[in-house]
XYZ file of C-alpha atoms in Angstrom:
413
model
C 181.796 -84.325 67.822
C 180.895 -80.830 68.290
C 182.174 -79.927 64.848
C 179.684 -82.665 63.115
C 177.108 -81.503 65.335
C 177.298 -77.809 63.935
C 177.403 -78.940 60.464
C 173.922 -80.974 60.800
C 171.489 -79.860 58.934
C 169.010 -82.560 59.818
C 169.614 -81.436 63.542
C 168.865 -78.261 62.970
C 165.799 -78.426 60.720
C 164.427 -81.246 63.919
C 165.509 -78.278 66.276
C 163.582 -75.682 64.446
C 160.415 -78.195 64.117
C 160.774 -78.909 67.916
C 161.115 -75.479 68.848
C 157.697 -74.493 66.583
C 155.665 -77.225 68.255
C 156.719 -75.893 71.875
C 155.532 -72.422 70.833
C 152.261 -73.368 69.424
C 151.798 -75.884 72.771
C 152.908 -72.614 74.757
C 150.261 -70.520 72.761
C 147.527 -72.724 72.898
C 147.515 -73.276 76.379
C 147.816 -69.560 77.071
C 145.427 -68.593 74.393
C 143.702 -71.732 73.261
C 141.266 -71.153 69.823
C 137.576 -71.463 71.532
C 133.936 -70.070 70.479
C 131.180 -68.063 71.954
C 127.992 -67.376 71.027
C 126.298 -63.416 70.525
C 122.651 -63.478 70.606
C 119.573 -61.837 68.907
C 122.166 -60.363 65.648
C 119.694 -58.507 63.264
C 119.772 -59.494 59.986
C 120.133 -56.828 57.212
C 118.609 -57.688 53.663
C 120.811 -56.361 51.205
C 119.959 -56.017 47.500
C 115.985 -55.840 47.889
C 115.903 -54.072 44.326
C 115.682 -57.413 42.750
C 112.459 -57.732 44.027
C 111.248 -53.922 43.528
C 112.253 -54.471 39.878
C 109.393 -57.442 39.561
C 107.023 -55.214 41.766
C 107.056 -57.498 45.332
C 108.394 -57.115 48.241
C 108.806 -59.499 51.407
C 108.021 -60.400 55.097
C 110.659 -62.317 57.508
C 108.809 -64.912 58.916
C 109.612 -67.716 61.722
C 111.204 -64.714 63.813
C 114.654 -64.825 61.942
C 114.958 -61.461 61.401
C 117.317 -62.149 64.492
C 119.673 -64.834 64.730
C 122.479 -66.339 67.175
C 126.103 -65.930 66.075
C 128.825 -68.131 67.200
C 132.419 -67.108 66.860
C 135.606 -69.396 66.744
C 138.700 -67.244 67.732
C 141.877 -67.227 69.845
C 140.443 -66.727 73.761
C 142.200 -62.752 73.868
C 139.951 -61.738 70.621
C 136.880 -63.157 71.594
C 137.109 -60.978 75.103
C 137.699 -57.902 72.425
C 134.264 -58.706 70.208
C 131.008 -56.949 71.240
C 127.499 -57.726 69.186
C 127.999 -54.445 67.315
C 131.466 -55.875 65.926
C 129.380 -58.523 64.223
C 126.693 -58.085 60.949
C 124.823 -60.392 59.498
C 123.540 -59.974 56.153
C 120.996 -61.673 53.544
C 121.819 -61.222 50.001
C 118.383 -60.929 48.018
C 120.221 -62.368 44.542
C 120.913 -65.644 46.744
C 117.518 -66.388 47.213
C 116.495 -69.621 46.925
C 113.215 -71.619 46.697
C 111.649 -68.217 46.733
C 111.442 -68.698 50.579
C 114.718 -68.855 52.058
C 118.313 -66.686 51.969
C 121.418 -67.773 53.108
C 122.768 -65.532 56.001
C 126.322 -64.276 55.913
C 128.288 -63.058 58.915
C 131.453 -61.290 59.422
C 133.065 -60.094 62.848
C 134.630 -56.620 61.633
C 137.947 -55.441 62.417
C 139.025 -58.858 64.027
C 141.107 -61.824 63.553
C 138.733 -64.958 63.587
C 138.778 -68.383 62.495
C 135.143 -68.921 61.952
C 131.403 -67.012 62.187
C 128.360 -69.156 61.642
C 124.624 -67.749 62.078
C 121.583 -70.076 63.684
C 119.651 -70.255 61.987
C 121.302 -70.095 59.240
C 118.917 -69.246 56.270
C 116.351 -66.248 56.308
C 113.257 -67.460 55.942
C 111.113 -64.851 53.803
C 107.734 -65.019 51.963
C 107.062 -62.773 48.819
C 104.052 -61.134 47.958
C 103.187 -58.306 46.363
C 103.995 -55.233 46.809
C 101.090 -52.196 47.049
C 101.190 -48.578 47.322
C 98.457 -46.467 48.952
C 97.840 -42.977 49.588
C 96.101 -42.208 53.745
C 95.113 -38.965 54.894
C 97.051 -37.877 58.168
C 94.626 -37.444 61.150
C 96.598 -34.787 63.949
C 96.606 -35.691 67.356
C 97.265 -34.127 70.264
C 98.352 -34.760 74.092
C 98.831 -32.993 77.435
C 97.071 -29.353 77.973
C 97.902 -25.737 76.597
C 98.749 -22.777 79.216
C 95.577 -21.346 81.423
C 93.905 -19.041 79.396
C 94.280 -20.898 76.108
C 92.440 -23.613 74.022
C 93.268 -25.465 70.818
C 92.120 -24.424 67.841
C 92.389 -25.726 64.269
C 95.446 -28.629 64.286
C 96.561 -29.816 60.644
C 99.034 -32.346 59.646
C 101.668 -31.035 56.900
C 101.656 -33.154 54.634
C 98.180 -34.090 54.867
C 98.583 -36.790 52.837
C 101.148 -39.648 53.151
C 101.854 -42.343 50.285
C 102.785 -45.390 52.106
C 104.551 -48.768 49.802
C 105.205 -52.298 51.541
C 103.480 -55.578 51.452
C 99.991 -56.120 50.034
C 99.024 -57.811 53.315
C 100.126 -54.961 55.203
C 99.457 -52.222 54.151
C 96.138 -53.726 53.254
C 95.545 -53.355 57.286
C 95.926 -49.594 57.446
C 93.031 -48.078 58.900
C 94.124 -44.907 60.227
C 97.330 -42.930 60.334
C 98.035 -40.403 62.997
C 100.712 -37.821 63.946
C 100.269 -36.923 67.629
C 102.072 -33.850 69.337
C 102.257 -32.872 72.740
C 101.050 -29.228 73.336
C 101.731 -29.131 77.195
C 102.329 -25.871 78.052
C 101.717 -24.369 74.531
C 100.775 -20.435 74.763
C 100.943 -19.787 71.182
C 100.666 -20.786 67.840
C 103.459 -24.106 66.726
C 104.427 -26.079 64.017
C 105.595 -28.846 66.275
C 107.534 -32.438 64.585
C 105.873 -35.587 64.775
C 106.064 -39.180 63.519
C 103.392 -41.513 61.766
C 101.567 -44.469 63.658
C 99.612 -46.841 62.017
C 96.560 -48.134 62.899
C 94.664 -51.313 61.990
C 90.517 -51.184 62.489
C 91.492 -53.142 66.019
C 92.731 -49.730 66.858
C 96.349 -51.604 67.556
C 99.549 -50.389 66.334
C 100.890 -51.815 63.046
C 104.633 -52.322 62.430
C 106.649 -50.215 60.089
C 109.112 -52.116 59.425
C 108.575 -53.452 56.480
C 106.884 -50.305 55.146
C 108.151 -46.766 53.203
C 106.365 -43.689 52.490
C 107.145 -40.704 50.794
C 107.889 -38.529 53.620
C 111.237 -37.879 52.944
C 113.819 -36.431 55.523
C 111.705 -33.391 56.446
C 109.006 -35.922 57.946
C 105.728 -34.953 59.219
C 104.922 -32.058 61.240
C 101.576 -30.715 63.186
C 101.073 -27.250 63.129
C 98.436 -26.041 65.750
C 96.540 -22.684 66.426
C 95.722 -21.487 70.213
C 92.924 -19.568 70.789
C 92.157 -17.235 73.489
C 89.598 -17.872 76.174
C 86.930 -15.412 78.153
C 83.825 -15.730 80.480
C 81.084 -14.331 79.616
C 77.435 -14.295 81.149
C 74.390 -15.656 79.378
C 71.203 -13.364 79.230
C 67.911 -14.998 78.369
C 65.169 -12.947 76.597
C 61.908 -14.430 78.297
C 58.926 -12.072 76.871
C 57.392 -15.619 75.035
C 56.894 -17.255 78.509
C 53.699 -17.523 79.165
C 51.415 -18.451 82.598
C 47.975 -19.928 82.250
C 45.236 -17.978 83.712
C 45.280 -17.450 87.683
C 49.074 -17.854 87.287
C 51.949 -15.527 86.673
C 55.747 -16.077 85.533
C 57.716 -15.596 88.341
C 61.251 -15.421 86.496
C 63.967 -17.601 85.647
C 67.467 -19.250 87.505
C 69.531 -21.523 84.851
C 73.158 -22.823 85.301
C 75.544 -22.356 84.225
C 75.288 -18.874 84.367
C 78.439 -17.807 82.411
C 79.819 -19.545 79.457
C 83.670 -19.817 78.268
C 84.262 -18.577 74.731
C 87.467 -18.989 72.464
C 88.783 -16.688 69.334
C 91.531 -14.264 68.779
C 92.021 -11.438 71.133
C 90.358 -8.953 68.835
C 86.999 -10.484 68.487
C 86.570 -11.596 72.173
C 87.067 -8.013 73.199
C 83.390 -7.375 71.688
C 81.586 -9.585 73.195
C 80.590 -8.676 76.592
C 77.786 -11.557 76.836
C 75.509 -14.144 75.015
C 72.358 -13.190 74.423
C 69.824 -15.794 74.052
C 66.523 -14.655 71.609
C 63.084 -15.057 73.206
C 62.010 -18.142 70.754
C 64.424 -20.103 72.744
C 61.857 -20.244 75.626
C 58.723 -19.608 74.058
C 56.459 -21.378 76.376
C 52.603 -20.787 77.015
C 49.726 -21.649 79.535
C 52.303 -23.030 82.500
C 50.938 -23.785 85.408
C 54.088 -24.738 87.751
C 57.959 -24.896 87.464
C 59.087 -26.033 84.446
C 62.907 -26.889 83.607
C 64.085 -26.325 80.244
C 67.360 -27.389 78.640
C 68.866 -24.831 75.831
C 71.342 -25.525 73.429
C 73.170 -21.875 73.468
C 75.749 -23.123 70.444
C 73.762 -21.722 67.629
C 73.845 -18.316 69.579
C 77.224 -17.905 69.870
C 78.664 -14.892 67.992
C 80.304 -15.567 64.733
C 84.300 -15.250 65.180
C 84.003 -17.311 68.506
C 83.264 -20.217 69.404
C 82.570 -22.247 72.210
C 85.574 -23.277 74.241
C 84.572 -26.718 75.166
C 82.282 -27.854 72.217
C 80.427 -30.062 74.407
C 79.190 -27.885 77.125
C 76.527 -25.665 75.135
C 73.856 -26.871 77.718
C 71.871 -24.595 79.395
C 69.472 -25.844 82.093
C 67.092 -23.078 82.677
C 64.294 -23.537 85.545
C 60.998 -21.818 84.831
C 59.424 -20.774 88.275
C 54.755 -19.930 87.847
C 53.571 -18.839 90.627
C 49.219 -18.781 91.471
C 48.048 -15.288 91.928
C 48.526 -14.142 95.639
C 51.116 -16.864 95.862
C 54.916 -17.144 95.817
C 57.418 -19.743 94.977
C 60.832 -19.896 97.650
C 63.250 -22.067 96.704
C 65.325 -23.993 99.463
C 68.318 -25.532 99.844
C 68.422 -28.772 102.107
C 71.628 -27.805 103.442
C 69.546 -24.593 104.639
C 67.005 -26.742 106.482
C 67.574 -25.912 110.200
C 67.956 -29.538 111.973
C 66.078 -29.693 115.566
C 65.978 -32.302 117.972
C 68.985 -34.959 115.891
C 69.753 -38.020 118.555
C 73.427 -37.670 119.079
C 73.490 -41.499 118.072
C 72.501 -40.663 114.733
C 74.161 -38.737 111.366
C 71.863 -36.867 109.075
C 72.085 -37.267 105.438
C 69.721 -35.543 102.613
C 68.370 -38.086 99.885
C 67.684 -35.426 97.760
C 69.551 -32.897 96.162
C 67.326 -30.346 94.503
C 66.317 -27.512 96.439
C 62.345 -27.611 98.180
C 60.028 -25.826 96.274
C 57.922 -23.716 98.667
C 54.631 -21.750 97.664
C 53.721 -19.196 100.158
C 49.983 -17.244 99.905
C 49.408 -13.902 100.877
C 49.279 -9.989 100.109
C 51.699 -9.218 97.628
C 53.105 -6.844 99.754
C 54.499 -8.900 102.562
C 55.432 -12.029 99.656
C 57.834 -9.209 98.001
C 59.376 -8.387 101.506
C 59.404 -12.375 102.737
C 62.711 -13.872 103.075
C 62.847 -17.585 104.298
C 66.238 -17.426 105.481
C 66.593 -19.543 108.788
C 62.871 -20.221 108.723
C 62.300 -23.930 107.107
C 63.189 -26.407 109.868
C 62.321 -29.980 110.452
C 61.898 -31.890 114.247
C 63.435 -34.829 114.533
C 62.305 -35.773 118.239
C 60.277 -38.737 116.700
C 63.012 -40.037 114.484
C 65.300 -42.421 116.954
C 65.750 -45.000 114.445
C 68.242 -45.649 111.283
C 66.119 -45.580 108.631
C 64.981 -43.487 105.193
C 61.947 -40.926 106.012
C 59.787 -38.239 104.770
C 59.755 -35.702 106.959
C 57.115 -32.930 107.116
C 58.838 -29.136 107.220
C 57.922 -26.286 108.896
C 58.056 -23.043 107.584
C 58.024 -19.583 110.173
C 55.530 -17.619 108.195
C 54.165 -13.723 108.928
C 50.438 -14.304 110.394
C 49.012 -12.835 107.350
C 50.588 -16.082 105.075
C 50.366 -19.449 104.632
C 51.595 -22.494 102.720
C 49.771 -23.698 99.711
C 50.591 -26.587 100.049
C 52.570 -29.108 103.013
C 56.066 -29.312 102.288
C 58.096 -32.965 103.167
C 62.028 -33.530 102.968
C 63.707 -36.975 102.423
C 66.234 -37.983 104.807
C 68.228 -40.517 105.733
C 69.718 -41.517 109.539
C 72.528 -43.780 110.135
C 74.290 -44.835 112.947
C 77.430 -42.827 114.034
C 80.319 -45.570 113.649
């Protein structure tokens, strides 16, 4: 018996078989063949000469430039596969209907039984492809060191040739390389990259777009300038009274201006000097303001250091003869007689002209100083007013004219 049992082949071959099918039962429960799924896999278009040779290009369309991969492999090599092990490619020469390539996938560097995209076709439309040549407008962000401002800022290149889809590029309305000069103190060729701009002023994708930049990319290079303060000195002989009056000088603000250059032509300037036909003004017969535009004065080699602040506003005070004008502050007014249930607020903010008649002598010495005051004992009410001012004269002067102050009361909370 045992002797026919060793000599069996069919025995053997079914106990061979038998033993196989308990291994793979074994294996399969252990490590059963299952799927999961990776999501958002880019797509890579391979073999987009085909199209460059005819002249066109292509946009993905129908967001598939992503697509969901699911993978069919034993349960251990499926815990081993990250989204990076997977690609997914388009092969240009497979395209078919001119709209539509089939996507391939492939998990690298793993066993698997099975890879299928979903979608699985890129969808793509073709149009034609356009080259155009922008200039490069340089940008800048954040602010250089105290003491410095920017000067001249230049993209290099200055020119950029960009090549992609008609329909794209066709929306390029500006293209900018922006720095960040925070901190700068001298003068920086800094690295930048390109951003596209449609006329909506929004940001255009690049994707799909090449330019001629190269690996050495764009860069900004930008020039600091130095900064000083200097004071601004008007020549006034064309300013002119009428008859019975006289010019009784000037007060403008600001009364220093901030210049920018290099070192060596800020050290000779010591001020900005502002020719007489800049106030030529005849037969005044009270205060006159002025506003001067000081930019055409400034020195050549400088320049000013904010471009926008070349305003000058320049009050012209006349005085009658035997009179003189006192300007006043309301913050200067002395307050008398305020109801402690009420809070005192100015609705005005430029100072109270004040004309004061008498000798000459004593309107030279006069100083009004702690002398304008207003009473309030007849203001016990919230409420807007006008209220007359008195002014502590020397007996030998007197106001020209009465002098009022707007104010306004509230109630303390």
């Amino acid at each position: 018996m045992k002797t026919r049992l060793m000599n069996n082949l069919g025995l053997k071959i079914l106990a061979f078989l038998a033993a196989g099918m308990l291994w793979l039962l074994v294996v399969n429960i252990d490590d059963p063949v299952t799927s999961a799924t990776y999501q958002d896999v880019a797509v890579t278009v391979i073999n987009q000469e085909v199209l460059a040779e005819e002249q066109q290009t292509f946009q993905i369309v129908d967001n598939t430039q992503t697509v969901d991969v699911t993978v069919t492999a034993r349960r251990s090599v499926l815990n081993r596969i990250r989204q990076e092990n997977i690609t997914a490619t388009a092969d240009m020469r497979e395209l078919t209907l001119r709209t539509q390539i089939p996507i391939s996938v492939s998990v690298i560097g793993y066993d698997y039984v099975d890879a299928e995209a979903s979608p699985r076709n890129l969808q793509v439309r073709l149009e034609d492809e356009e080259t155009k040549s922008f200039p490069i407008v340089p940008t800048t962000t954040g602010t250089v060191r105290d003491g410095y401002v920017l000067g001249n800022i230049q993209a290099v290149p200055e020119n950029v040739s960009i090549r992609g889809p008609k329909s794209v590029v066709d929306q390029i309305d500006r293209v900018e390389a922006s720095v960040n000069v925070s901190g700068l103190s001298q003068d920086d060729v800094l690295l930048s990259e390109l951003v596209l701009y449609d006329e909506e002023g929004d940001e255009i994708d690049q994707s799909l777009l090449t330019n001629n930049l190269g690996s050495e990319g764009v860069s900004v290079s930008v020039e600091l300038y130095r900064t000083k303060s200097v004071p601004i000195v008007f020549d006034t002989s064309l300013i002119q009274a009428a008859d019975g009056y006289e010019f009784a000088g000037i007060t403008y603000e600001p009364e220093e201006i901030r210049i920018s250059g290099s070192e060596e032509a800020l050290e000779d300037i010591s001020e900005i000097d502002v020719p007489a036909l800049a106030l030529e003004l005849s037969d005044l017969t009270e205060r006159t303001e002025q506003v001067v535009d000081i930019s055409d004065y400034i020195p050549e080699g400088v320049s000013l250091a904010d471009e926008n602040a070349g305003s000058v506003a320049v009050i012209i005070s006349i005085e009658k003869d035997g009179t003189k004008a006192f300007d006043v502050t309301p913050s200067s007014v002395i307050v008398n007689n305020l109801s402690e249930d009420l809070v005192l607020n100015y609705d005005q903010a430029e100072a109270l002209e004040i004309h004061v008649r008498g000798p000459r002598e004593t309107l030279e010495a006069l100083n009004l100083d702690k002398k304008v005051s207003i009473d309030l004992t007849n203001y016990t009410q919230a409420g807007s007013y006008a209220v007359p001012v008195t002014v502590s004269l020397p007996d030998d002067c007197t106001l020209e004219t009465a002098v009022s102050i707007q104010i306004v009361l509230e109630e303390k909370e």
